[in-house]
């Protein structure tokens, strides 16, 4: 018997002894993100959720979302987001969420990476969206996957020009962003005929299936960590890609998924800050101090994993509390997340930031 056959035999024996059957290929796909987040939260000692504040926040979030008529339509109302309901928007969203990470800067507001577009100065996430829109206006096919792997045309200089700043600071993690474009372009060419819509079609309208497809085929979407010796999945950019498609197409066409409720909050660095400001999430004194001093937290550090896991589980508890208040509310983890991100940006703009966001430099968020 070959080693491989021995492995299979042992695996089957182990499964039988544990009473776990082989994976049923017809079972609906699961991402396991929410299960992993609950595990992290149940085993966290430096980050804790607060149910009293979660219940209070559920009231105020539901009221504000109803008052603003908050729905997936908000996505297209953002000035810079693409409006066309066609493949160009699919390609734009894929490019955007391939690079949707780590915009924070250690420089001042004036010196940080910034992009001026349509007479406005954009920073953070919006600087990425503005740079992509500006490139398209300048006839650079920056949202075309075949362009990313054509190194004669898509040179590093062209990409530096696309992501040029108003300031001396270059776009954070510029080199890593180029690598993401090259890698994703190669995988799309090899497996999906350089077509993002072909990738979406392979998921057969399953949100979880599309998230898993991205994590399986594209290393730069495989956002996983180890916590207490266990592998945990966050899959932030894979999930926000599905959510952005769902919102941009208002649940139709390329945004039509039969299991969109399986998408969780996106474990970034803004929503945890908002959950803390609402009192829903609290940090141990050493972690609180590290964040307030703006000291780096290394990617993969237990503190970072606890913040990310507790944030995902915290938004799930918020969602449950909101539905207890109004079982008919059209609210899922995506809309709560979008709402909290936008609220965090409003608070940042009005200088009401109660605590800084945590500083981790990584391509995952
Ligand atoms: N969890 C979550 N994380 C989000 C977003 C968004 C933008 N989504 C738009 C789409 C619909 C909504 O209405 C939003 O307007 C960006 N980010 C993440 O934040 C960080 C950037 O922060 P800053 O540097 O301050 O811009 C970075 O990790 C980025 O990946 C979100 O929605 N949820």
mmCIF file of C-alpha atoms and ligand atoms in Angstrom:
data_model
loop_
_atom_site.group_PDB
_atom_site.id
_atom_site.type_symbol
_atom_site.label_atom_id
_atom_site.label_comp_id
_atom_site.label_asym_id
_atom_site.label_seq_id
_atom_site.Cartn_x
_atom_site.Cartn_y
_atom_site.Cartn_z
ATOM 1 C CA UNK A 1 0.000 0.000 0.000
ATOM 2 C CA UNK A 2 1.416 3.469 -0.904
ATOM 3 C CA UNK A 3 1.928 6.141 1.767
ATOM 4 C CA UNK A 4 -1.016 8.020 0.274
ATOM 5 C CA UNK A 5 -3.287 4.982 0.535
ATOM 6 C CA UNK A 6 -2.124 4.415 4.141
ATOM 7 C CA UNK A 7 -2.976 8.065 4.911
ATOM 8 C CA UNK A 8 -6.466 7.634 3.426
ATOM 9 C CA UNK A 9 -7.000 4.369 5.363
ATOM 10 C CA UNK A 10 -5.885 6.028 8.615
ATOM 11 C CA UNK A 11 -8.076 9.087 7.910
ATOM 12 C CA UNK A 12 -11.127 6.878 7.280
ATOM 13 C CA UNK A 13 -10.434 4.861 10.464
ATOM 14 C CA UNK A 14 -10.062 8.104 12.435
ATOM 15 C CA UNK A 15 -13.285 9.498 10.971
ATOM 16 C CA UNK A 16 -15.198 6.285 11.760
ATOM 17 C CA UNK A 17 -13.833 6.194 15.346
ATOM 18 C CA UNK A 18 -14.820 9.847 15.846
ATOM 19 C CA UNK A 19 -18.150 9.300 14.079
ATOM 20 C CA UNK A 20 -17.348 11.960 11.465
ATOM 21 C CA UNK A 21 -18.407 10.869 8.002
ATOM 22 C CA UNK A 22 -16.386 11.832 4.895
ATOM 23 C CA UNK A 23 -17.191 15.314 3.624
ATOM 24 C CA UNK A 24 -20.528 15.076 1.841
ATOM 25 C CA UNK A 25 -19.914 16.726 -1.562
ATOM 26 C CA UNK A 26 -23.605 17.698 -1.799
ATOM 27 C CA UNK A 27 -23.543 19.556 1.593
ATOM 28 C CA UNK A 28 -23.880 23.360 1.165
ATOM 29 C CA UNK A 29 -20.479 25.128 1.418
ATOM 30 C CA UNK A 30 -19.485 26.682 4.762
ATOM 31 C CA UNK A 31 -16.626 29.154 5.362
ATOM 32 C CA UNK A 32 -16.242 28.297 9.110
ATOM 33 C CA UNK A 33 -15.345 31.956 9.758
ATOM 34 C CA UNK A 34 -18.147 32.494 12.277
ATOM 35 C CA UNK A 35 -17.431 29.205 14.091
ATOM 36 C CA UNK A 36 -13.732 30.112 14.306
ATOM 37 C CA UNK A 37 -14.584 33.624 15.540
ATOM 38 C CA UNK A 38 -16.737 32.191 18.341
ATOM 39 C CA UNK A 39 -13.871 29.845 19.304
ATOM 40 C CA UNK A 40 -11.402 32.762 19.423
ATOM 41 C CA UNK A 41 -13.822 34.862 21.457
ATOM 42 C CA UNK A 42 -14.514 32.050 23.947
ATOM 43 C CA UNK A 43 -10.770 31.663 24.486
ATOM 44 C CA UNK A 44 -9.774 35.350 24.553
ATOM 45 C CA UNK A 45 -8.376 36.933 27.713
ATOM 46 C CA UNK A 46 -7.243 40.324 26.365
ATOM 47 C CA UNK A 47 -10.442 41.157 24.474
ATOM 48 C CA UNK A 48 -13.963 40.727 25.833
ATOM 49 C CA UNK A 49 -17.466 41.464 24.577
ATOM 50 C CA UNK A 50 -19.962 43.298 26.760
ATOM 51 C CA UNK A 51 -23.583 42.156 26.386
ATOM 52 C CA UNK A 52 -25.110 45.144 28.216
ATOM 53 C CA UNK A 53 -23.536 47.594 25.778
ATOM 54 C CA UNK A 54 -24.282 45.254 22.863
ATOM 55 C CA UNK A 55 -27.997 45.388 23.723
ATOM 56 C CA UNK A 56 -27.858 49.195 24.032
ATOM 57 C CA UNK A 57 -25.936 49.497 20.742
ATOM 58 C CA UNK A 58 -28.493 47.239 19.025
ATOM 59 C CA UNK A 59 -31.230 49.743 19.898
ATOM 60 C CA UNK A 60 -29.300 52.770 18.596
ATOM 61 C CA UNK A 61 -27.988 51.034 15.455
ATOM 62 C CA UNK A 62 -31.462 49.728 14.522
ATOM 63 C CA UNK A 63 -32.970 53.199 15.078
ATOM 64 C CA UNK A 64 -30.246 54.943 13.028
ATOM 65 C CA UNK A 65 -30.396 52.371 10.220
ATOM 66 C CA UNK A 66 -34.203 52.721 10.017
ATOM 67 C CA UNK A 67 -33.996 56.532 10.209
ATOM 68 C CA UNK A 68 -31.445 56.606 7.358
ATOM 69 C CA UNK A 69 -33.264 53.880 5.397
ATOM 70 C CA UNK A 70 -29.923 52.068 5.448
ATOM 71 C CA UNK A 71 -29.837 49.284 2.842
ATOM 72 C CA UNK A 72 -27.469 47.780 0.276
ATOM 73 C CA UNK A 73 -28.361 50.801 -1.912
ATOM 74 C CA UNK A 74 -25.923 52.832 0.257
ATOM 75 C CA UNK A 75 -23.091 51.191 -1.651
ATOM 76 C CA UNK A 76 -23.864 52.904 -4.948
ATOM 77 C CA UNK A 77 -24.630 56.202 -3.202
ATOM 78 C CA UNK A 78 -20.940 56.606 -2.334
ATOM 79 C CA UNK A 79 -19.630 59.119 -4.875
ATOM 80 C CA UNK A 80 -16.609 57.075 -5.952
ATOM 81 C CA UNK A 81 -18.161 53.613 -6.188
ATOM 82 C CA UNK A 82 -18.950 52.470 -9.762
ATOM 83 C CA UNK A 83 -22.644 52.624 -10.717
ATOM 84 C CA UNK A 84 -22.826 50.492 -13.891
ATOM 85 C CA UNK A 85 -24.549 47.144 -13.379
ATOM 86 C CA UNK A 86 -22.166 45.286 -15.662
ATOM 87 C CA UNK A 87 -18.857 43.413 -15.924
ATOM 88 C CA UNK A 88 -16.814 46.623 -15.629
ATOM 89 C CA UNK A 89 -18.119 46.997 -12.061
ATOM 90 C CA UNK A 90 -17.348 43.326 -11.316
ATOM 91 C CA UNK A 91 -13.744 43.912 -12.431
ATOM 92 C CA UNK A 92 -13.559 47.177 -10.486
ATOM 93 C CA UNK A 93 -14.741 45.488 -7.265
ATOM 94 C CA UNK A 94 -12.356 42.550 -7.683
ATOM 95 C CA UNK A 95 -9.396 44.925 -8.202
ATOM 96 C CA UNK A 96 -10.508 47.094 -5.279
ATOM 97 C CA UNK A 97 -10.908 44.198 -2.840
ATOM 98 C CA UNK A 98 -7.652 42.611 -3.994
ATOM 99 C CA UNK A 99 -5.926 45.779 -2.723
ATOM 100 C CA UNK A 100 -8.328 46.759 0.064
ATOM 101 C CA UNK A 101 -5.864 46.728 2.971
ATOM 102 C CA UNK A 102 -3.554 48.667 5.268
ATOM 103 C CA UNK A 103 -4.089 52.318 4.336
ATOM 104 C CA UNK A 104 -3.228 53.693 7.753
ATOM 105 C CA UNK A 105 -0.212 55.995 7.994
ATOM 106 C CA UNK A 106 2.197 57.038 10.743
ATOM 107 C CA UNK A 107 2.396 60.490 9.173
ATOM 108 C CA UNK A 108 0.216 63.538 9.836
ATOM 109 C CA UNK A 109 -3.060 64.162 7.965
ATOM 110 C CA UNK A 110 -1.164 66.614 5.710
ATOM 111 C CA UNK A 111 1.785 64.306 4.955
ATOM 112 C CA UNK A 112 0.020 60.935 4.637
ATOM 113 C CA UNK A 113 -0.598 59.199 1.299
ATOM 114 C CA UNK A 114 -3.504 61.000 -0.397
ATOM 115 C CA UNK A 115 -5.148 61.096 -3.836
ATOM 116 C CA UNK A 116 -6.928 64.146 -5.269
ATOM 117 C CA UNK A 117 -9.733 63.172 -7.614
ATOM 118 C CA UNK A 118 -12.759 65.171 -8.802
ATOM 119 C CA UNK A 119 -11.441 68.183 -6.824
ATOM 120 C CA UNK A 120 -11.494 66.285 -3.514
ATOM 121 C CA UNK A 121 -8.596 64.878 -1.434
ATOM 122 C CA UNK A 122 -9.124 61.243 -0.514
ATOM 123 C CA UNK A 123 -7.265 59.188 2.113
ATOM 124 C CA UNK A 124 -7.625 55.652 3.531
ATOM 125 C CA UNK A 125 -9.871 53.215 1.689
ATOM 126 C CA UNK A 126 -11.244 56.019 -0.501
ATOM 127 C CA UNK A 127 -7.738 56.884 -1.741
ATOM 128 C CA UNK A 128 -7.610 53.425 -3.318
ATOM 129 C CA UNK A 129 -11.016 53.838 -4.972
ATOM 130 C CA UNK A 130 -10.041 57.324 -6.188
ATOM 131 C CA UNK A 131 -6.724 56.058 -7.640
ATOM 132 C CA UNK A 132 -8.533 53.308 -9.555
ATOM 133 C CA UNK A 133 -11.140 55.730 -10.936
ATOM 134 C CA UNK A 134 -8.385 58.217 -11.890
ATOM 135 C CA UNK A 135 -6.439 55.492 -13.726
ATOM 136 C CA UNK A 136 -9.538 54.489 -15.715
ATOM 137 C CA UNK A 137 -10.110 58.165 -16.617
ATOM 138 C CA UNK A 138 -6.484 58.201 -17.852
ATOM 139 C CA UNK A 139 -7.201 55.093 -20.002
ATOM 140 C CA UNK A 140 -5.015 52.784 -17.907
ATOM 141 C CA UNK A 141 -6.821 49.368 -17.864
ATOM 142 C CA UNK A 142 -6.042 48.903 -14.141
ATOM 143 C CA UNK A 143 -9.156 46.748 -13.544
ATOM 144 C CA UNK A 144 -8.318 44.284 -16.361
ATOM 145 C CA UNK A 145 -6.652 41.098 -15.019
ATOM 146 C CA UNK A 146 -4.799 40.365 -18.285
ATOM 147 C CA UNK A 147 -3.102 43.777 -17.931
ATOM 148 C CA UNK A 148 -1.660 42.874 -14.505
ATOM 149 C CA UNK A 149 0.418 39.992 -15.926
ATOM 150 C CA UNK A 150 1.636 41.886 -19.005
ATOM 151 C CA UNK A 151 4.875 43.211 -17.521
ATOM 152 C CA UNK A 152 5.864 45.005 -20.753
ATOM 153 C CA UNK A 153 2.742 47.166 -20.576
ATOM 154 C CA UNK A 154 1.925 47.003 -16.866
ATOM 155 C CA UNK A 155 5.347 48.146 -15.668
ATOM 156 C CA UNK A 156 6.169 49.078 -12.107
ATOM 157 C CA UNK A 157 6.469 52.708 -13.272
ATOM 158 C CA UNK A 158 2.937 52.639 -14.672
ATOM 159 C CA UNK A 159 1.673 51.224 -11.357
ATOM 160 C CA UNK A 160 3.598 53.870 -9.392
ATOM 161 C CA UNK A 161 1.879 56.461 -11.598
ATOM 162 C CA UNK A 162 -1.548 54.891 -11.007
ATOM 163 C CA UNK A 163 -1.036 54.946 -7.233
ATOM 164 C CA UNK A 164 0.792 58.297 -7.122
ATOM 165 C CA UNK A 165 0.218 60.468 -4.076
ATOM 166 C CA UNK A 166 -0.349 64.202 -3.581
ATOM 167 C CA UNK A 167 2.327 63.895 -0.886
ATOM 168 C CA UNK A 168 5.841 62.460 -0.482
ATOM 169 C CA UNK A 169 4.479 59.310 1.174
ATOM 170 C CA UNK A 170 3.989 56.414 -1.266
ATOM 171 C CA UNK A 171 0.935 54.161 -0.938
ATOM 172 C CA UNK A 172 1.483 51.866 2.061
ATOM 173 C CA UNK A 173 2.673 48.326 1.102
ATOM 174 C CA UNK A 174 2.980 49.338 -2.587
ATOM 175 C CA UNK A 175 5.289 46.369 -3.348
ATOM 176 C CA UNK A 176 2.877 43.898 -1.757
ATOM 177 C CA UNK A 177 0.023 45.408 -3.765
ATOM 178 C CA UNK A 178 1.933 44.848 -7.029
ATOM 179 C CA UNK A 179 2.547 41.225 -5.978
ATOM 180 C CA UNK A 180 -1.188 40.767 -5.300
ATOM 181 C CA UNK A 181 -2.048 42.057 -8.780
ATOM 182 C CA UNK A 182 0.548 39.835 -10.495
ATOM 183 C CA UNK A 183 -0.461 36.714 -8.517
ATOM 184 C CA UNK A 184 -4.211 37.227 -8.976
ATOM 185 C CA UNK A 185 -3.687 37.942 -12.680
ATOM 186 C CA UNK A 186 -1.775 34.660 -13.072
ATOM 187 C CA UNK A 187 -4.381 32.583 -11.223
ATOM 188 C CA UNK A 188 -7.234 34.188 -13.166
ATOM 189 C CA UNK A 189 -5.452 33.514 -16.483
ATOM 190 C CA UNK A 190 -4.566 29.898 -15.580
ATOM 191 C CA UNK A 191 -7.899 28.885 -14.076
ATOM 192 C CA UNK A 192 -10.590 31.335 -15.191
ATOM 193 C CA UNK A 193 -9.563 32.477 -18.662
ATOM 194 C CA UNK A 194 -8.657 35.887 -17.114
ATOM 195 C CA UNK A 195 -12.336 36.422 -16.357
ATOM 196 C CA UNK A 196 -13.642 37.478 -12.930
ATOM 197 C CA UNK A 197 -17.212 36.713 -14.041
ATOM 198 C CA UNK A 198 -16.109 33.124 -14.806
ATOM 199 C CA UNK A 199 -14.765 32.919 -11.249
ATOM 200 C CA UNK A 200 -18.136 34.143 -9.886
ATOM 201 C CA UNK A 201 -20.086 31.729 -12.079
ATOM 202 C CA UNK A 202 -18.033 28.771 -10.748
ATOM 203 C CA UNK A 203 -19.470 29.480 -7.254
ATOM 204 C CA UNK A 204 -22.993 28.839 -8.560
ATOM 205 C CA UNK A 205 -24.662 31.677 -6.561
ATOM 206 C CA UNK A 206 -23.156 30.545 -3.244
ATOM 207 C CA UNK A 207 -21.564 33.345 -1.225
ATOM 208 C CA UNK A 208 -19.730 30.838 0.994
ATOM 209 C CA UNK A 209 -18.687 28.907 -2.111
ATOM 210 C CA UNK A 210 -17.218 32.033 -3.700
ATOM 211 C CA UNK A 211 -15.356 32.936 -0.484
ATOM 212 C CA UNK A 212 -13.917 29.403 -0.310
ATOM 213 C CA UNK A 213 -13.000 29.505 -4.009
ATOM 214 C CA UNK A 214 -11.010 32.720 -3.467
ATOM 215 C CA UNK A 215 -9.270 31.325 -0.364
ATOM 216 C CA UNK A 216 -8.474 27.995 -2.102
ATOM 217 C CA UNK A 217 -7.194 29.360 -5.420
ATOM 218 C CA UNK A 218 -5.664 32.764 -4.487
ATOM 219 C CA UNK A 219 -2.991 32.777 -1.736
ATOM 220 C CA UNK A 220 -3.419 36.568 -1.414
ATOM 221 C CA UNK A 221 -7.046 36.066 -0.271
ATOM 222 C CA UNK A 222 -6.162 33.245 2.174
ATOM 223 C CA UNK A 223 -6.570 35.293 5.381
ATOM 224 C CA UNK A 224 -6.021 32.690 8.128
ATOM 225 C CA UNK A 225 -4.163 32.656 11.481
ATOM 226 C CA UNK A 226 -3.256 30.261 14.284
ATOM 227 C CA UNK A 227 -4.850 30.696 17.711
ATOM 228 C CA UNK A 228 -4.163 28.312 20.623
ATOM 229 C CA UNK A 229 -2.555 25.918 18.075
ATOM 230 C CA UNK A 230 -5.759 25.880 15.978
ATOM 231 C CA UNK A 231 -6.084 27.295 12.440
ATOM 232 C CA UNK A 232 -8.738 30.033 12.312
ATOM 233 C CA UNK A 233 -10.136 31.681 9.165
ATOM 234 C CA UNK A 234 -11.027 35.394 8.885
ATOM 235 C CA UNK A 235 -11.105 35.702 5.060
ATOM 236 C CA UNK A 236 -11.789 39.431 5.309
ATOM 237 C CA UNK A 237 -11.068 40.531 1.705
ATOM 238 C CA UNK A 238 -12.687 37.417 0.191
ATOM 239 C CA UNK A 239 -15.839 38.137 2.190
ATOM 240 C CA UNK A 240 -15.933 41.888 1.492
ATOM 241 C CA UNK A 241 -15.549 41.105 -2.237
ATOM 242 C CA UNK A 242 -18.740 39.008 -2.103
ATOM 243 C CA UNK A 243 -20.476 41.659 0.015
ATOM 244 C CA UNK A 244 -19.471 44.501 -2.337
ATOM 245 C CA UNK A 245 -20.796 42.503 -5.322
ATOM 246 C CA UNK A 246 -24.066 41.789 -3.464
ATOM 247 C CA UNK A 247 -24.459 45.473 -2.528
ATOM 248 C CA UNK A 248 -23.361 46.954 -5.865
ATOM 249 C CA UNK A 249 -25.774 44.721 -7.830
ATOM 250 C CA UNK A 250 -28.461 44.949 -5.105
ATOM 251 C CA UNK A 251 -28.682 41.182 -4.795
ATOM 252 C CA UNK A 252 -29.227 40.636 -8.539
ATOM 253 C CA UNK A 253 -27.125 39.337 -11.471
ATOM 254 C CA UNK A 254 -23.459 39.089 -10.410
ATOM 255 C CA UNK A 255 -24.567 39.973 -6.880
ATOM 256 C CA UNK A 256 -27.173 37.237 -6.564
ATOM 257 C CA UNK A 257 -26.368 34.733 -3.761
ATOM 258 C CA UNK A 258 -28.698 32.178 -2.122
ATOM 259 C CA UNK A 259 -26.713 32.113 1.151
ATOM 260 C CA UNK A 260 -25.586 35.735 1.618
ATOM 261 C CA UNK A 261 -26.417 35.444 5.341
ATOM 262 C CA UNK A 262 -23.297 33.255 5.696
ATOM 263 C CA UNK A 263 -21.076 36.307 5.171
ATOM 264 C CA UNK A 264 -19.765 37.732 8.473
ATOM 265 C CA UNK A 265 -18.397 41.117 9.536
ATOM 266 C CA UNK A 266 -15.070 41.941 7.815
ATOM 267 C CA UNK A 267 -12.236 41.850 10.362
ATOM 268 C CA UNK A 268 -10.470 45.117 9.490
ATOM 269 C CA UNK A 269 -9.047 47.852 11.756
ATOM 270 C CA UNK A 270 -11.988 50.317 11.710
ATOM 271 C CA UNK A 271 -14.996 48.302 12.913
ATOM 272 C CA UNK A 272 -13.167 46.936 16.006
ATOM 273 C CA UNK A 273 -12.440 50.585 16.890
ATOM 274 C CA UNK A 274 -16.157 51.373 16.541
ATOM 275 C CA UNK A 275 -17.213 48.330 18.601
ATOM 276 C CA UNK A 276 -14.869 49.520 21.356
ATOM 277 C CA UNK A 277 -16.258 53.091 21.158
ATOM 278 C CA UNK A 278 -19.788 51.665 21.576
ATOM 279 C CA UNK A 279 -18.651 49.729 24.660
ATOM 280 C CA UNK A 280 -19.413 46.410 22.962
ATOM 281 C CA UNK A 281 -15.787 45.306 23.114
ATOM 282 C CA UNK A 282 -13.140 45.950 25.804
ATOM 283 C CA UNK A 283 -9.357 45.474 25.934
ATOM 284 C CA UNK A 284 -7.103 44.330 28.799
ATOM 285 C CA UNK A 285 -4.952 47.163 30.245
ATOM 286 C CA UNK A 286 -1.724 46.072 28.455
ATOM 287 C CA UNK A 287 -3.506 45.790 25.103
ATOM 288 C CA UNK A 288 -5.427 49.039 25.678
ATOM 289 C CA UNK A 289 -2.135 50.781 26.422
ATOM 290 C CA UNK A 290 -0.441 49.338 23.316
ATOM 291 C CA UNK A 291 -3.257 50.654 21.108
ATOM 292 C CA UNK A 292 -3.397 54.116 22.707
ATOM 293 C CA UNK A 293 0.405 54.471 22.340
ATOM 294 C CA UNK A 294 -0.048 53.635 18.589
ATOM 295 C CA UNK A 295 2.493 50.840 19.040
ATOM 296 C CA UNK A 296 2.552 48.152 16.344
ATOM 297 C CA UNK A 297 0.899 44.784 16.939
ATOM 298 C CA UNK A 298 2.569 42.163 14.760
ATOM 299 C CA UNK A 299 0.340 40.246 12.311
ATOM 300 C CA UNK A 300 -0.541 36.876 13.850
ATOM 301 C CA UNK A 301 0.057 38.104 17.421
ATOM 302 C CA UNK A 302 -2.529 36.678 19.817
ATOM 303 C CA UNK A 303 -3.793 40.192 20.545
ATOM 304 C CA UNK A 304 -4.468 40.821 16.857
ATOM 305 C CA UNK A 305 -6.256 37.469 16.456
ATOM 306 C CA UNK A 306 -8.382 38.168 19.555
ATOM 307 C CA UNK A 307 -9.377 41.629 18.270
ATOM 308 C CA UNK A 308 -10.367 40.178 14.868
ATOM 309 C CA UNK A 309 -12.183 37.125 16.210
ATOM 310 C CA UNK A 310 -14.082 39.039 18.908
ATOM 311 C CA UNK A 311 -15.106 41.704 16.353
ATOM 312 C CA UNK A 312 -16.646 39.114 14.043
ATOM 313 C CA UNK A 313 -18.463 37.429 16.937
ATOM 314 C CA UNK A 314 -19.433 40.821 18.404
ATOM 315 C CA UNK A 315 -21.216 41.870 15.196
ATOM 316 C CA UNK A 316 -23.000 38.489 15.151
ATOM 317 C CA UNK A 317 -24.292 39.168 18.705
ATOM 318 C CA UNK A 318 -25.339 42.672 17.608
ATOM 319 C CA UNK A 319 -27.221 41.137 14.678
ATOM 320 C CA UNK A 320 -29.059 38.725 16.972
ATOM 321 C CA UNK A 321 -29.996 41.524 19.404
ATOM 322 C CA UNK A 322 -31.294 43.694 16.546
ATOM 323 C CA UNK A 323 -33.495 40.852 15.243
ATOM 324 C CA UNK A 324 -34.847 40.290 18.791
ATOM 325 C CA UNK A 325 -35.940 43.964 18.727
ATOM 326 C CA UNK A 326 -37.410 43.738 15.232
ATOM 327 C CA UNK A 327 -37.682 40.248 13.684
ATOM 328 C CA UNK A 328 -38.702 41.878 10.370
ATOM 329 C CA UNK A 329 -35.592 44.143 10.207
ATOM 330 C CA UNK A 330 -33.796 43.791 6.855
ATOM 331 C CA UNK A 331 -30.436 43.573 8.621
ATOM 332 C CA UNK A 332 -27.517 41.179 8.131
ATOM 333 C CA UNK A 333 -23.869 41.203 9.257
ATOM 334 C CA UNK A 334 -22.864 42.968 6.013
ATOM 335 C CA UNK A 335 -25.162 45.955 6.520
ATOM 336 C CA UNK A 336 -24.275 46.248 10.224
ATOM 337 C CA UNK A 337 -20.612 46.156 9.254
ATOM 338 C CA UNK A 338 -20.976 48.747 6.450
ATOM 339 C CA UNK A 339 -22.920 50.943 8.894
ATOM 340 C CA UNK A 340 -20.256 50.673 11.618
ATOM 341 C CA UNK A 341 -17.461 51.398 9.158
ATOM 342 C CA UNK A 342 -19.226 54.516 7.865
ATOM 343 C CA UNK A 343 -19.998 55.565 11.466
ATOM 344 C CA UNK A 344 -16.301 55.140 12.372
ATOM 345 C CA UNK A 345 -15.330 57.398 9.444
ATOM 346 C CA UNK A 346 -17.895 60.026 10.495
ATOM 347 C CA UNK A 347 -16.482 59.931 14.052
ATOM 348 C CA UNK A 348 -12.918 60.208 12.725
ATOM 349 C CA UNK A 349 -13.923 63.216 10.592
ATOM 350 C CA UNK A 350 -15.604 64.973 13.522
ATOM 351 C CA UNK A 351 -12.584 64.238 15.748
ATOM 352 C CA UNK A 352 -14.660 62.125 18.136
ATOM 353 C CA UNK A 353 -12.338 59.108 18.022
ATOM 354 C CA UNK A 354 -12.535 57.644 21.551
ATOM 355 C CA UNK A 355 -9.650 55.214 20.990
ATOM 356 C CA UNK A 356 -7.243 54.837 18.016
ATOM 357 C CA UNK A 357 -7.614 51.809 15.750
ATOM 358 C CA UNK A 358 -4.987 49.109 16.316
ATOM 359 C CA UNK A 359 -1.835 49.269 14.172
ATOM 360 C CA UNK A 360 -1.056 46.018 12.360
ATOM 361 C CA UNK A 361 0.636 46.186 8.968
ATOM 362 C CA UNK A 362 -0.592 43.305 6.772
ATOM 363 C CA UNK A 363 -2.110 42.527 3.397
ATOM 364 C CA UNK A 364 -5.113 40.863 5.024
ATOM 365 C CA UNK A 365 -7.012 44.037 5.984
HETATM 366 N N1 LIG B 1 -15.185 46.034 8.018
HETATM 367 C C1 LIG B 1 -15.085 46.907 7.011
HETATM 368 N N2 LIG B 1 -13.868 47.332 6.639
HETATM 369 C C2 LIG B 1 -13.816 48.225 5.627
HETATM 370 C C3 LIG B 1 -14.942 48.713 4.945
HETATM 371 C C4 LIG B 1 -14.460 49.613 3.963
HETATM 372 C C5 LIG B 1 -15.268 50.439 2.994
HETATM 373 N N3 LIG B 1 -16.455 49.774 2.544
HETATM 374 C C6 LIG B 1 -17.433 50.661 1.945
HETATM 375 C C7 LIG B 1 -18.450 49.872 1.233
HETATM 376 C C8 LIG B 1 -19.656 49.985 1.806
HETATM 377 C C9 LIG B 1 -19.584 50.753 3.030
HETATM 378 O O1 LIG B 1 -20.621 51.706 3.059
HETATM 379 C C10 LIG B 1 -18.216 51.406 3.019
HETATM 380 O O2 LIG B 1 -18.344 52.771 2.648
HETATM 381 C C11 LIG B 1 -13.063 49.628 4.062
HETATM 382 N N4 LIG B 1 -12.727 48.795 5.070
HETATM 383 C C12 LIG B 1 -11.429 48.511 5.659
HETATM 384 O O3 LIG B 1 -11.171 49.569 6.587
HETATM 385 C C13 LIG B 1 -9.776 49.885 6.559
HETATM 386 C C14 LIG B 1 -9.642 51.248 5.913
HETATM 387 O O4 LIG B 1 -9.991 52.224 6.878
HETATM 388 P P1 LIG B 1 -9.545 53.736 6.551
HETATM 389 O O5 LIG B 1 -8.008 53.674 6.378
HETATM 390 O O6 LIG B 1 -9.999 54.527 7.724
HETATM 391 O O7 LIG B 1 -10.239 54.120 5.234
HETATM 392 C C15 LIG B 1 -9.116 48.816 5.701
HETATM 393 O O8 LIG B 1 -8.833 47.675 6.489
HETATM 394 C C16 LIG B 1 -10.250 48.499 4.725
HETATM 395 O O9 LIG B 1 -10.110 47.206 4.154
HETATM 396 C C17 LIG B 1 -16.221 48.242 5.351
HETATM 397 O O10 LIG B 1 -17.287 48.604 4.806
HETATM 398 N N5 LIG B 1 -16.231 47.348 6.396
#
